[in-house]
Tab-separated table of C-alpha atoms and ligand atoms in Angstrom:
chain	number	residue	atom	x	y	z
A	17	UNK	CA	45.663	71.127	72.426
A	18	UNK	CA	42.646	72.033	70.323
A	19	UNK	CA	42.170	69.916	67.179
A	20	UNK	CA	40.634	72.825	65.380
A	21	UNK	CA	43.768	74.968	65.253
A	22	UNK	CA	45.102	75.663	61.774
A	23	UNK	CA	48.387	73.800	61.132
A	24	UNK	CA	51.229	76.048	59.977
A	25	UNK	CA	54.787	75.413	58.825
A	26	UNK	CA	57.580	77.569	60.232
A	27	UNK	CA	60.404	78.059	57.717
A	28	UNK	CA	63.694	78.936	59.428
A	29	UNK	CA	62.341	77.721	62.772
A	30	UNK	CA	65.746	77.599	64.515
A	31	UNK	CA	66.696	81.260	63.867
A	32	UNK	CA	66.149	84.385	65.957
A	33	UNK	CA	62.744	85.061	64.360
A	34	UNK	CA	61.839	81.381	64.031
A	35	UNK	CA	62.316	80.898	67.783
A	36	UNK	CA	59.938	83.760	68.501
A	37	UNK	CA	57.390	82.138	66.174
A	38	UNK	CA	57.778	78.785	67.932
A	39	UNK	CA	57.303	80.461	71.344
A	40	UNK	CA	54.263	82.461	70.183
A	41	UNK	CA	52.571	79.451	68.600
A	42	UNK	CA	52.927	77.161	71.618
A	43	UNK	CA	49.571	78.304	73.035
A	44	UNK	CA	48.093	80.211	70.137
A	45	UNK	CA	44.288	80.020	69.871
A	46	UNK	CA	44.132	79.872	66.032
A	47	UNK	CA	47.375	78.434	64.703
A	48	UNK	CA	49.435	75.389	65.571
A	49	UNK	CA	53.126	74.911	64.661
A	50	UNK	CA	52.755	71.593	62.833
A	51	UNK	CA	56.009	71.524	60.826
A	52	UNK	CA	59.427	73.024	61.517
A	53	UNK	CA	61.911	73.565	58.678
A	54	UNK	CA	65.556	74.664	58.763
A	55	UNK	CA	68.860	73.845	57.042
A	56	UNK	CA	70.469	70.434	56.526
A	57	UNK	CA	72.499	71.168	59.679
A	58	UNK	CA	69.332	70.922	61.790
A	59	UNK	CA	67.287	68.443	59.757
A	60	UNK	CA	66.484	65.031	61.180
A	61	UNK	CA	66.968	66.107	64.811
A	62	UNK	CA	64.348	66.936	67.450
A	63	UNK	CA	63.876	70.718	67.557
A	64	UNK	CA	65.163	70.918	71.157
A	65	UNK	CA	68.497	69.397	70.036
A	66	UNK	CA	68.814	71.292	66.779
A	67	UNK	CA	68.083	74.755	68.141
A	68	UNK	CA	70.384	77.078	70.098
A	69	UNK	CA	67.408	78.356	72.152
A	70	UNK	CA	68.071	82.021	72.992
A	71	UNK	CA	64.790	83.097	74.603
A	72	UNK	CA	64.190	83.593	78.318
A	73	UNK	CA	60.937	81.632	78.187
A	74	UNK	CA	61.169	77.840	78.178
A	75	UNK	CA	61.184	75.991	74.884
A	76	UNK	CA	57.629	74.589	74.524
A	77	UNK	CA	57.924	70.898	75.415
A	78	UNK	CA	55.778	69.454	72.631
A	79	UNK	CA	57.545	71.479	69.951
A	80	UNK	CA	60.937	70.437	71.323
A	81	UNK	CA	60.110	66.899	70.226
A	82	UNK	CA	59.147	67.781	66.648
A	83	UNK	CA	61.724	66.539	64.136
A	84	UNK	CA	63.139	69.414	62.099
A	85	UNK	CA	62.871	68.916	58.341
A	86	UNK	CA	65.222	70.053	55.600
A	87	UNK	CA	63.638	72.815	53.596
A	88	UNK	CA	62.086	71.701	50.332
A	89	UNK	CA	58.955	73.422	49.062
A	90	UNK	CA	57.429	70.118	47.919
A	91	UNK	CA	57.658	68.746	51.464
A	92	UNK	CA	55.515	71.407	53.183
A	93	UNK	CA	52.104	69.866	53.970
A	94	UNK	CA	50.535	72.740	55.951
A	95	UNK	CA	48.476	75.238	53.939
A	96	UNK	CA	49.943	78.248	55.776
A	97	UNK	CA	53.700	78.959	55.954
A	98	UNK	CA	55.289	81.495	58.282
A	99	UNK	CA	58.639	82.322	56.736
A	100	UNK	CA	61.688	83.422	58.730
A	101	UNK	CA	64.209	82.628	55.991
A	102	UNK	CA	66.978	84.851	54.702
A	103	UNK	CA	65.982	86.766	51.578
A	104	UNK	CA	68.045	84.663	49.165
A	105	UNK	CA	66.360	81.448	50.304
A	106	UNK	CA	62.944	83.061	50.598
A	107	UNK	CA	62.940	84.315	47.005
A	108	UNK	CA	62.384	80.968	45.232
A	109	UNK	CA	60.844	79.000	48.128
A	110	UNK	CA	58.065	81.488	48.967
A	111	UNK	CA	57.109	81.816	45.295
A	112	UNK	CA	57.042	78.008	44.893
A	113	UNK	CA	54.798	77.642	47.944
A	114	UNK	CA	52.385	80.365	46.826
A	115	UNK	CA	52.256	78.679	43.389
A	116	UNK	CA	51.292	75.446	45.174
A	117	UNK	CA	48.312	77.317	46.712
A	118	UNK	CA	49.724	78.095	50.182
A	119	UNK	CA	49.298	81.326	52.131
A	120	UNK	CA	52.878	82.502	52.755
A	121	UNK	CA	53.315	85.100	55.481
A	122	UNK	CA	56.881	86.302	55.396
A	123	UNK	CA	59.435	88.246	57.416
A	124	UNK	CA	61.938	88.194	54.581
A	125	UNK	CA	62.616	91.130	52.277
A	126	UNK	CA	62.607	89.011	49.087
A	127	UNK	CA	59.055	89.834	47.938
A	128	UNK	CA	58.286	92.984	49.972
A	129	UNK	CA	58.507	95.335	47.024
A	130	UNK	CA	56.868	93.043	44.423
A	131	UNK	CA	54.100	94.984	42.680
A	132	UNK	CA	51.291	92.661	43.790
A	133	UNK	CA	52.551	91.670	47.268
A	134	UNK	CA	51.076	93.517	50.258
A	135	UNK	CA	53.672	95.000	52.633
A	136	UNK	CA	51.277	94.920	55.514
A	137	UNK	CA	50.893	96.605	58.875
A	138	UNK	CA	47.175	95.976	59.426
A	139	UNK	CA	46.758	99.028	61.662
A	140	UNK	CA	48.020	101.220	58.801
A	141	UNK	CA	47.276	99.808	55.360
A	142	UNK	CA	44.584	97.087	55.501
A	143	UNK	CA	43.325	98.141	52.036
A	144	UNK	CA	46.573	96.881	50.452
A	145	UNK	CA	45.325	93.356	50.970
A	146	UNK	CA	43.378	93.785	47.722
A	147	UNK	CA	46.702	92.990	46.006
A	148	UNK	CA	46.169	89.345	46.979
A	149	UNK	CA	43.518	89.135	44.246
A	150	UNK	CA	46.154	90.276	41.715
A	151	UNK	CA	48.494	87.510	42.845
A	152	UNK	CA	45.720	84.938	42.620
A	153	UNK	CA	44.939	86.042	39.064
A	154	UNK	CA	48.631	85.929	38.131
A	155	UNK	CA	49.226	82.445	39.539
A	156	UNK	CA	45.784	81.038	38.831
A	157	UNK	CA	45.255	79.631	42.343
A	158	UNK	CA	44.386	80.621	45.879
A	159	UNK	CA	47.988	80.920	47.116
A	160	UNK	CA	49.568	84.261	47.961
A	161	UNK	CA	52.477	85.979	49.716
A	162	UNK	CA	52.002	88.697	52.331
A	163	UNK	CA	55.046	90.351	53.917
A	164	UNK	CA	55.745	92.360	57.032
A	165	UNK	CA	58.288	95.181	56.956
A	166	UNK	CA	61.923	95.371	57.932
A	167	UNK	CA	62.182	95.560	61.738
A	168	UNK	CA	63.351	99.195	61.905
A	169	UNK	CA	60.804	100.176	59.274
A	170	UNK	CA	58.071	99.125	61.709
A	171	UNK	CA	59.193	101.781	64.219
A	172	UNK	CA	59.501	104.403	61.474
A	173	UNK	CA	56.211	103.606	59.698
A	174	UNK	CA	54.216	103.337	62.932
A	175	UNK	CA	55.459	106.719	64.139
A	176	UNK	CA	54.916	108.359	60.753
A	177	UNK	CA	51.451	106.909	59.986
A	178	UNK	CA	49.349	109.087	62.320
A	179	UNK	CA	51.524	112.135	61.551
A	180	UNK	CA	51.205	111.611	57.804
A	181	UNK	CA	47.414	111.315	58.029
A	182	UNK	CA	47.105	114.472	60.112
A	183	UNK	CA	49.915	116.710	58.859
A	184	UNK	CA	51.309	115.162	55.612
A	185	UNK	CA	54.922	114.113	56.025
A	186	UNK	CA	57.368	115.619	53.489
A	187	UNK	CA	60.915	114.810	54.618
A	188	UNK	CA	62.405	112.610	57.329
A	189	UNK	CA	65.906	112.112	58.694
A	190	UNK	CA	66.161	108.767	60.481
A	191	UNK	CA	69.028	107.503	62.647
A	192	UNK	CA	68.684	103.993	64.060
A	193	UNK	CA	70.400	102.221	66.963
A	194	UNK	CA	69.788	98.531	66.325
A	195	UNK	CA	69.988	95.559	68.647
A	196	UNK	CA	72.179	92.465	68.320
A	197	UNK	CA	69.274	90.046	67.776
A	198	UNK	CA	68.569	91.902	64.536
A	199	UNK	CA	71.603	90.133	63.077
A	200	UNK	CA	70.088	86.689	63.753
A	201	UNK	CA	71.878	83.704	65.307
A	202	UNK	CA	74.835	83.487	65.973
A	203	UNK	CA	74.911	87.193	65.093
A	204	UNK	CA	77.639	89.805	65.496
A	205	UNK	CA	80.985	88.562	66.933
A	206	UNK	CA	81.407	89.747	70.548
A	207	UNK	CA	84.833	91.262	69.802
A	208	UNK	CA	83.348	93.411	67.064
A	209	UNK	CA	80.541	94.897	69.150
A	210	UNK	CA	81.705	94.959	72.807
A	211	UNK	CA	82.519	98.574	73.785
A	212	UNK	CA	81.584	99.637	70.274
A	213	UNK	CA	79.007	101.016	67.823
A	214	UNK	CA	79.130	99.886	64.182
A	215	UNK	CA	77.737	102.471	61.736
A	216	UNK	CA	76.734	99.931	59.085
A	217	UNK	CA	74.159	97.154	58.590
A	218	UNK	CA	74.020	95.692	55.094
A	219	UNK	CA	70.931	96.698	53.122
A	220	UNK	CA	69.192	98.267	56.119
A	221	UNK	CA	69.251	101.975	55.219
A	222	UNK	CA	67.791	101.260	51.759
A	223	UNK	CA	64.830	99.438	53.318
A	224	UNK	CA	64.146	102.221	55.819
A	225	UNK	CA	64.344	104.766	52.998
A	226	UNK	CA	61.813	102.959	50.765
A	227	UNK	CA	59.418	100.713	52.718
A	228	UNK	CA	57.539	103.398	54.729
A	229	UNK	CA	56.403	105.155	51.531
A	230	UNK	CA	54.936	101.903	50.260
A	231	UNK	CA	53.221	101.119	53.573
A	232	UNK	CA	51.737	104.630	53.729
A	233	UNK	CA	50.933	104.604	50.014
A	234	UNK	CA	47.432	104.392	48.619
A	235	UNK	CA	45.913	101.638	46.544
A	236	UNK	CA	45.554	102.785	42.933
A	237	UNK	CA	43.764	100.104	40.944
A	238	UNK	CA	46.007	97.039	40.940
A	239	UNK	CA	49.086	98.544	42.594
A	240	UNK	CA	50.222	100.801	45.436
A	241	UNK	CA	51.077	104.423	44.731
A	242	UNK	CA	53.882	105.269	47.172
A	243	UNK	CA	53.383	108.131	49.618
A	244	UNK	CA	55.222	111.215	48.445
A	245	UNK	CA	57.953	111.899	51.005
A	246	UNK	CA	61.687	111.264	51.269
A	247	UNK	CA	63.707	109.631	54.045
A	248	UNK	CA	67.428	109.827	54.711
A	249	UNK	CA	68.548	106.962	56.972
A	250	UNK	CA	71.766	106.151	58.863
A	251	UNK	CA	71.896	102.868	60.771
A	252	UNK	CA	74.038	101.633	63.683
A	253	UNK	CA	74.502	98.273	65.415
A	254	UNK	CA	74.737	98.798	69.190
A	255	UNK	CA	75.409	96.382	72.080
A	256	UNK	CA	71.750	96.021	73.137
A	257	UNK	CA	70.146	92.557	73.144
A	258	UNK	CA	66.685	93.406	71.731
A	259	UNK	CA	64.929	96.588	70.600
A	260	UNK	CA	65.663	98.939	67.723
A	261	UNK	CA	65.514	102.668	68.460
A	262	UNK	CA	64.862	105.135	65.621
A	263	UNK	CA	65.517	108.837	66.115
A	264	UNK	CA	63.397	110.768	63.602
A	265	UNK	CA	63.398	114.420	62.519
A	266	UNK	CA	60.279	115.136	60.494
A	267	UNK	CA	59.082	117.913	58.211
A	268	UNK	CA	55.327	118.097	57.628
A	269	UNK	CA	53.322	120.121	55.090
A	270	UNK	CA	50.972	121.284	57.858
A	271	UNK	CA	53.050	122.543	60.791
A	272	UNK	CA	52.494	120.453	63.929
A	273	UNK	CA	53.385	121.260	67.538
A	274	UNK	CA	54.784	118.497	69.775
A	275	UNK	CA	51.440	118.441	71.651
A	276	UNK	CA	49.465	118.019	68.423
A	277	UNK	CA	51.806	115.221	67.342
A	278	UNK	CA	51.518	113.555	70.752
A	279	UNK	CA	47.717	113.537	70.516
A	280	UNK	CA	47.478	111.890	67.070
A	281	UNK	CA	50.097	109.303	68.054
A	282	UNK	CA	48.409	108.537	71.398
A	283	UNK	CA	44.961	107.951	69.898
A	284	UNK	CA	46.093	105.864	66.889
A	285	UNK	CA	44.306	102.525	66.552
A	286	UNK	CA	43.341	100.212	63.703
A	287	UNK	CA	41.479	97.089	62.660
A	288	UNK	CA	43.503	94.629	64.805
A	289	UNK	CA	42.417	96.587	67.884
A	290	UNK	CA	38.742	96.752	66.789
A	291	UNK	CA	38.808	93.014	66.039
A	292	UNK	CA	40.602	92.241	69.332
A	293	UNK	CA	42.975	89.862	67.533
A	294	UNK	CA	45.003	87.599	69.867
A	295	UNK	CA	48.362	89.284	69.145
A	296	UNK	CA	47.055	92.842	68.790
A	297	UNK	CA	48.229	95.358	71.378
A	298	UNK	CA	45.421	97.417	72.910
A	299	UNK	CA	47.322	100.514	71.806
A	300	UNK	CA	49.780	100.047	68.907
A	301	UNK	CA	51.657	103.210	69.915
A	302	UNK	CA	52.558	104.050	73.511
A	303	UNK	CA	53.441	107.728	73.946
A	304	UNK	CA	55.901	108.166	76.802
A	305	UNK	CA	57.083	111.146	78.848
A	306	UNK	CA	60.652	111.844	79.978
A	307	UNK	CA	63.857	110.484	78.403
A	308	UNK	CA	62.090	107.527	76.768
A	309	UNK	CA	61.680	105.141	75.075
A	310	UNK	CA	64.618	103.003	76.225
A	311	UNK	CA	65.125	99.430	74.943
A	312	UNK	CA	65.672	97.846	78.364
A	313	UNK	CA	62.587	99.523	79.837
A	314	UNK	CA	60.099	99.711	76.991
A	315	UNK	CA	60.661	96.947	74.418
A	316	UNK	CA	58.257	94.483	76.109
A	317	UNK	CA	55.256	96.832	76.303
A	318	UNK	CA	52.114	94.831	75.435
A	319	UNK	CA	54.153	91.626	75.100
A	320	UNK	CA	56.513	93.357	72.668
A	321	UNK	CA	53.718	94.311	70.238
A	322	UNK	CA	53.482	98.056	70.991
A	323	UNK	CA	55.806	100.618	69.419
A	324	UNK	CA	56.894	103.214	71.987
A	325	UNK	CA	57.299	106.854	70.996
A	326	UNK	CA	58.717	109.611	73.183
A	327	UNK	CA	61.050	112.597	73.460
A	328	UNK	CA	58.659	114.448	71.115
A	329	UNK	CA	60.059	117.933	70.610
A	330	UNK	CA	60.206	120.841	68.218
A	331	UNK	CA	63.093	120.383	65.764
A	332	UNK	CA	64.797	123.655	64.755
A	333	UNK	CA	65.663	122.215	61.323
A	334	UNK	CA	62.683	120.076	60.185
A	335	UNK	CA	59.940	121.056	62.650
A	336	UNK	CA	59.382	117.937	64.741
A	337	UNK	CA	61.574	115.239	66.264
A	338	UNK	CA	60.937	112.086	68.276
A	339	UNK	CA	62.306	108.681	69.262
A	340	UNK	CA	60.512	105.429	68.336
A	341	UNK	CA	61.304	101.948	69.679
A	342	UNK	CA	60.270	98.532	68.356
A	343	UNK	CA	61.035	95.070	69.713
A	344	UNK	CA	62.775	93.874	66.552
A	345	UNK	CA	62.058	90.141	66.774
A	346	UNK	CA	58.474	90.571	68.080
A	347	UNK	CA	56.588	93.580	66.606
A	348	UNK	CA	59.451	93.931	64.108
A	349	UNK	CA	59.231	90.314	62.896
A	350	UNK	CA	57.545	87.211	64.395
A	351	UNK	CA	54.731	89.093	66.165
A	352	UNK	CA	54.087	91.155	63.033
A	353	UNK	CA	53.824	88.009	60.878
A	354	UNK	CA	51.498	86.372	63.371
A	355	UNK	CA	49.316	89.473	63.599
A	356	UNK	CA	49.134	89.474	59.793
A	357	UNK	CA	48.091	85.801	59.864
A	358	UNK	CA	45.394	86.497	62.470
A	359	UNK	CA	44.115	89.488	60.538
A	360	UNK	CA	44.048	87.572	57.216
A	361	UNK	CA	42.079	84.826	58.974
A	362	UNK	CA	39.637	87.332	60.508
A	363	UNK	CA	39.123	88.957	57.090
A	364	UNK	CA	38.324	85.549	55.547
A	365	UNK	CA	41.409	85.554	53.321
A	366	UNK	CA	42.516	82.100	54.430
A	367	UNK	CA	39.163	80.622	53.358
A	368	UNK	CA	39.667	78.052	50.649
A	369	UNK	CA	43.384	77.934	51.449
A	370	UNK	CA	42.898	76.064	54.716
A	371	UNK	CA	40.348	73.217	54.810
B	8	NAP	N1	66.314	89.216	63.504
B	8	NAP	C1	65.460	90.225	63.321
B	8	NAP	O1	65.319	91.120	64.184
B	8	NAP	C2	64.628	90.306	62.067
B	8	NAP	C3	63.625	91.276	62.024
B	8	NAP	C4	62.831	91.382	60.874
B	8	NAP	C5	63.051	90.538	59.812
B	8	NAP	N2	64.038	89.609	59.869
B	8	NAP	C6	64.203	88.729	58.721
B	8	NAP	O2	63.751	87.433	59.099
B	8	NAP	C7	64.533	86.438	58.428
B	8	NAP	C8	65.163	85.529	59.465
B	8	NAP	O3	66.057	86.285	60.276
B	8	NAP	P1	66.745	85.688	61.577
B	8	NAP	O4	67.343	86.840	62.279
B	8	NAP	O5	65.815	84.788	62.295
B	8	NAP	O6	67.926	84.792	60.910
B	8	NAP	P2	68.770	83.614	61.561
B	8	NAP	O7	68.771	83.695	63.043
B	8	NAP	O8	70.075	83.597	60.850
B	8	NAP	O9	67.945	82.287	61.144
B	8	NAP	C9	67.997	81.763	59.845
B	8	NAP	C10	67.137	80.510	59.735
B	8	NAP	O10	67.209	80.022	58.392
B	8	NAP	C11	67.657	78.675	58.427
B	8	NAP	N3	68.499	78.367	57.273
B	8	NAP	C12	69.753	78.805	57.002
B	8	NAP	N4	70.203	78.247	55.858
B	8	NAP	C13	69.220	77.443	55.403
B	8	NAP	C14	69.083	76.593	54.285
B	8	NAP	N5	70.063	76.456	53.372
B	8	NAP	N6	67.914	75.918	54.118
B	8	NAP	C15	66.918	76.047	55.029
B	8	NAP	N7	66.989	76.836	56.126
B	8	NAP	C16	68.117	77.523	56.304
B	8	NAP	C17	68.436	78.524	59.708
B	8	NAP	O11	68.483	77.142	60.055
B	8	NAP	P3	69.784	76.473	60.766
B	8	NAP	O12	69.667	76.803	62.236
B	8	NAP	O13	69.572	75.016	60.501
B	8	NAP	O14	70.998	77.033	60.127
B	8	NAP	C18	67.579	79.374	60.638
B	8	NAP	O15	66.455	78.621	61.056
B	8	NAP	C19	65.539	87.193	57.555
B	8	NAP	O16	65.000	87.357	56.261
B	8	NAP	C20	65.644	88.541	58.256
B	8	NAP	O17	66.027	89.571	57.394
B	8	NAP	C21	64.831	89.458	60.977
């Protein structure tokens, strides 16, 4: 292991997202999982004993031996924290860590809509990172919080970004089919979901209806002016292990044919691709032909970091319709946080924070 890797703390390391972070950091070229935090239930035990490891890949041996610590903001020694905590826990802990001067890169929803916190997809809104300066002024230190979006929002925002730039999105109807791992560990009881679809996920529709406008919004001085379109979202839990599918019907100000939409989606790229960051997919959006995308077939494209878009058709009501798929715990969570960390490092925003 390289001595020069930047030590990071994983908060919520035993959960569905935390496990993905542990797996991704085992051989990461820039960051090293130095500290693992979870609840009192897990604390004091080696990670391999504390965790109910749910991933197909083997638990990284060295990290299996790390003793899990009970979460306490004063105990975190690393200068970078990757947070996979529930929102209620994340709210005070992430703020306390940023106030102590740490870079907090979070999956949780607690601070996503704070006025000076970037809600970042670096392919789409790298300029929003200027908000970090506002946070530093407010707290009087180098610490900051950067968040990645809700998992389904990633599919929606990725599909809408190139269309909004080219044709100006006005209205969207979104229907999601969301995987079991989105509910964390242990997740949805088998008896509730076997042979079933549940048309409710707490808080999810609200996030899908509000986060994309912020991500696609423009920086106006010291805040983000939300993009001016509306989304109506219905969400469903389905018996799929990983991969959230979003079915979108889209109205644009400039009419777009399915072929025109396909072309702007297919050619979409951003800074992570130009910088060749370790977690960046070569193409953030894969445009597929036929009855695709499908979770079982397409969720692991580019190691789970590409969003797949397909079934692009004319919609007789709103003009355009398509299906978008995201691997919810990779591009929708752990992989998104790690890409944000890599991008912040490449842009020099961890300078001063890490020695
Ligand atoms: N799952 C997804 O697809 C997904 C996608 C995007 C964003 N997110 C967000 O990411 C976050 C984590 O989600 P998840 O699905 O990984 O949840 P999860 O599987 O329920 O994991 C929760 C983690 O928090 C820890 N924890 C629970 N209570 C704690 C306490 N009192 N003090 C310290 N740690 C505590 C758990 O540790 P123990 O094992 O010790 O209980 C576990 O490590 C949430 O904010 C979620 O909304 C999830």
